[in-house]
C-alpha positions in Angstrom: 133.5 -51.2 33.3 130.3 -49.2 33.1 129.7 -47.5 36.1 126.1 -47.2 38.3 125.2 -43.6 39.0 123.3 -42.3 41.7 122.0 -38.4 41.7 120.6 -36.8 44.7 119.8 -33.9 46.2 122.6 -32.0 47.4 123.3 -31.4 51.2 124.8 -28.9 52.9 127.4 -30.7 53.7 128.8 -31.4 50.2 129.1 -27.3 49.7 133.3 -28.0 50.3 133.3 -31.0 47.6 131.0 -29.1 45.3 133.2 -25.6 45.5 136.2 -27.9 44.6 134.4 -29.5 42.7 133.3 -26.2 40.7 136.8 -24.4 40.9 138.5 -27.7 38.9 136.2 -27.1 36.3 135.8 -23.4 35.7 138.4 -20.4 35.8 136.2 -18.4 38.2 135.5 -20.6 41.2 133.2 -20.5 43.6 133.6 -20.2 47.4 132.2 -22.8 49.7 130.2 -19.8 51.5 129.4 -18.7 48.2 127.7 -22.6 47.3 126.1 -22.8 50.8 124.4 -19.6 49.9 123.0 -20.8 46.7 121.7 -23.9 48.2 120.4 -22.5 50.9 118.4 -20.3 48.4 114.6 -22.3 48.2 114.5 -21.3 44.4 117.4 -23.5 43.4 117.8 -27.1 42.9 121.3 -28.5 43.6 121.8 -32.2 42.7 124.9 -34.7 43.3 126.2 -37.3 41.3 128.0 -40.5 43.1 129.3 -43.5 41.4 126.8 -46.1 43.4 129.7 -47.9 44.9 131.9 -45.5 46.8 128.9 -42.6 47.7 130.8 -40.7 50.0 132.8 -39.3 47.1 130.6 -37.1 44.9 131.8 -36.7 40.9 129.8 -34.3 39.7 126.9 -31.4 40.6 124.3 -29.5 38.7 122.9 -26.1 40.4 120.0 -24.8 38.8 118.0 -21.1 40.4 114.1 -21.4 38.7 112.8 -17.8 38.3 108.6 -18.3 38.0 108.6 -21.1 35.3 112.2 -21.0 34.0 115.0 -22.6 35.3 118.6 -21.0 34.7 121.3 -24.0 35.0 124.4 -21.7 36.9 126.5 -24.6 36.4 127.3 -28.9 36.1 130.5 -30.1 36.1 131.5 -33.8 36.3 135.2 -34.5 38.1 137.9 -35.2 35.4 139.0 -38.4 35.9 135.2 -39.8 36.1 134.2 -38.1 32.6 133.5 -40.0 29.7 131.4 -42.4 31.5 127.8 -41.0 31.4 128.0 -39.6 34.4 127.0 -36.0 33.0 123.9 -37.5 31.2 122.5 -39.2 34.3 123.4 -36.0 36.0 121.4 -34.0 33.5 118.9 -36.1 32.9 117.9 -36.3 36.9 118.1 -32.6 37.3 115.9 -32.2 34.4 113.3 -34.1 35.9 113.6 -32.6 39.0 113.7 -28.9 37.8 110.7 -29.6 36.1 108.7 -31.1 38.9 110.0 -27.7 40.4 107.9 -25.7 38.2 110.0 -24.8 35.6 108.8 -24.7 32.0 112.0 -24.4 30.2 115.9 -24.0 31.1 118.2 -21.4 29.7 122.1 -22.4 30.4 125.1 -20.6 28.7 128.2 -22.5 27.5 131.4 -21.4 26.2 131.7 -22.1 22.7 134.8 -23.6 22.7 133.2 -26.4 25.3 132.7 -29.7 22.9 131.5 -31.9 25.6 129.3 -29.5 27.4 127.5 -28.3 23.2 127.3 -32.4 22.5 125.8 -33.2 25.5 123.1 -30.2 25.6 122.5 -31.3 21.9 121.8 -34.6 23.1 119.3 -32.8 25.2 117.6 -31.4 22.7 118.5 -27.8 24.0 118.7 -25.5 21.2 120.6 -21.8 20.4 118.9 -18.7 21.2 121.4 -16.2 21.2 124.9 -15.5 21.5 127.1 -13.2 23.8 130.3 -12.6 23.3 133.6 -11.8 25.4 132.0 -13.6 27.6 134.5 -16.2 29.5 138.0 -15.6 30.1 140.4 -18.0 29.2 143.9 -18.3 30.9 145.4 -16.3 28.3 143.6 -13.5 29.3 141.2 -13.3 25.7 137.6 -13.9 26.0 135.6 -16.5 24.3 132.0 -16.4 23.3 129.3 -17.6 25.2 126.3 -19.5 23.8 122.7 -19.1 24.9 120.7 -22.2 25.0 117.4 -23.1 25.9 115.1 -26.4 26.2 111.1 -26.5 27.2 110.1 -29.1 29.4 107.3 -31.2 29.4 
């Protein structure tokens, strides 16, 4: 069935989920003390996403630092077995909101190429390529794939 998301600000006491979280998702994970410091940080917005019904749980996070009027999104990642449910729009579409209540004008992000989801939901978006750099994840395998810029205004 469709599930009800909820999307909140993070606390510091999801930093453990969110690290877990963040290492499932990417090859380079991020420590826990690593998260707490970001959070901590007033210049970035952390936001968590919980299926309404069990909220103790969180299945996804978006971290965002804002630099004057632009907003860098570091990372979002949505838990495996809860993708494929919207849960990374509402996820998006909150932090959005919120970045720009923030301040922030527009938000740059980079995404590996090879990352369908992540290029079809940003296109949903309506964020757009600026620019390219490449070699710039490392895959498993040990080559490195391309990274592209993107950017979206806001307002």
């Amino acid at each position: 069935g469709k599930v009800e998301w909820r999307v909140d600000p993070a606390q510091p006491k999801h930093a453990p989920q969110i690290a877990a979280l963040h290492a499932a998702s990417f090859n380079r994970g991020w420590s826990v003390a690593e998260i707490e410091t970001l959070m901590a940080d007033r210049n970035v917005v952390t936001d968590v996403l919980r299926a309404k019904a069990r909220s103790q749980e969180i299945d996804g996070f978006s971290l965002s630092r804002i630099a004057v009027d632009e907003a860098e999104l570091l990372s979002i990642a949505v838990s495996s077995k809860r993708r494929g449910k919207g849960g990374s729009s509402a996820l998006l579409a909150r932090h959005l909101a919120r970045l720009q209540a923030a301040g922030a004008r527009r938000v740059v992000l980079e995404v590996d190429e090879h990352n369908v989801p992540a290029l079809r939901l940003y296109a949903r978006f309506g964020f757009s390529e600026i620019g390219t750099r490449p070699a710039y994840y490392a895959r498993p395998d040990g080559t490195h794939g391309q990274a592209r810029v993107l950017a979206r205004p806001l307002g």
